[in-house]
Each structure stands twice: as C-alpha cells, then as structure tokens.
Amino acid sequence: MKIGIFGGSFNPPHRMHKQIALYLVQAGYLDSVIFVPTGDRYTKNGLANSKHRYLMVKLMIEGYPELRVSDYELKNTLTYTYQTLDYFKESYPNDEIYFICGSDNLKEFTTWKNYSYILDTYPILVILRKEDDVTKIKESLGKGNIILIDQIHDDISSTDIRSSFQKKKEKNVNLALDWKVENYIQSHHLYREEK
C-alpha cells in the first residue's frame, strides 16, 4: 500500500485539506492518507490546543475509511518531519510512505532538519498553490522523488477562517469548513479574540 503522511497544524482543518487527501487517493497516487497534526510546541500564532485540532480532523474525515488521523506528534514534545516519516515507515514496514506538503513548504525545504535524508528516502507529493512555480526549486534540490500535483488549488486559508471567527463573521466560513468542524469550533469557542 501507498500511505501519504499529511502533516500540518490543521488550525482549523478545512475542506481543502480533505479534498487534497481524497484527490490523492482517487487519482491513484495513494491508497490512504494519515493526517498528523503538529504538537502544541509548534510555534504559530493563534494555535488551538492540540486536543481540539486532533478532534476536528477526526470529525472532518468521519465516513472516509481511506483517511485517518494520528496523534503521534501530539504525544511527542518535539518531532522533526524526518522522525515522523521514519515512525510511520517502522509502523508500516511493508508499505510505501509518501510525504504530502504544500509548495510553500518546498520553497523552505532546505532549512528543514535532515532535508537531504527526506529527499533521498521518501517520495514527496507537492501540492501546488496557484501563485507558486516551484519547478526551479525542484531542479535546485537536484535529487529526490518530488511529484508536483497541480490539479488542486488551495483557495482556502486557515488564517482567514480564524479571522472570520474572531470578527464574528462565521457565515463567511460555511463553504470552507465541514459543518461538524464548524459546530465544534462554535461550541468550544475557539478562535475568539482575547479579552
């Protein structure tokens, strides 16, 4: 089996995250996708508690057996991407492990811990954003199995979703969030401005 590891803050997880995962399975790139939310030590403004982000991903993928969520990074204080990928390779020794990332991440890839090892060891499925042209970056890396996916365009921003909740404009997020995730955010009063 080909398993994709989809890491991120998922703050909050939105329809585009699910659409990317489903497309990769339906198009035959992967057999399944495991979402791996980052832990609370990840430095990002307005980061909801890891428990909330994990449960929101779980709600988002309900009913899709090919999509799963792992709390691996939530249980470990500081985890680098290469360690997460190695963990899943050890967990699924008979399967192929792929790394899913956005083209914005690829532009900063050489700053990642053991990035050469990742390139040498794991195929990388890069989701292109509309404004990114990473062909030159791919060439500059000079190695590794990088597969550019340009059939999906990420028009949804988690930052914009959080901003809508802070400004109490939740109706702006109806198309961006699954209703279960939206209800969870509202019932737990997430992404509200500090008073």
Tab-separated table of C-alpha atoms in Angstrom, residues 70 72 75 82-92 122:
chain	number	residue	atom	x	y	z
A	70	SER	CA	-2.645	10.124	14.144
A	72	TYR	CA	1.936	10.748	17.069
A	75	LYS	CA	2.385	12.706	22.190
A	82	TYR	CA	12.045	13.068	9.182
A	83	GLN	CA	11.339	11.450	12.578
A	84	THR	CA	7.611	11.369	11.895
A	85	LEU	CA	8.154	9.767	8.489
A	86	ASP	CA	10.554	7.214	9.993
A	87	TYR	CA	7.995	6.386	12.689
A	88	PHE	CA	5.366	5.565	10.073
A	89	LYS	CA	7.883	3.608	7.996
A	90	GLU	CA	8.648	1.496	11.066
A	91	SER	CA	4.926	1.138	11.797
A	92	TYR	CA	4.136	0.043	8.235
A	122	TYR	CA	10.641	9.372	0.814
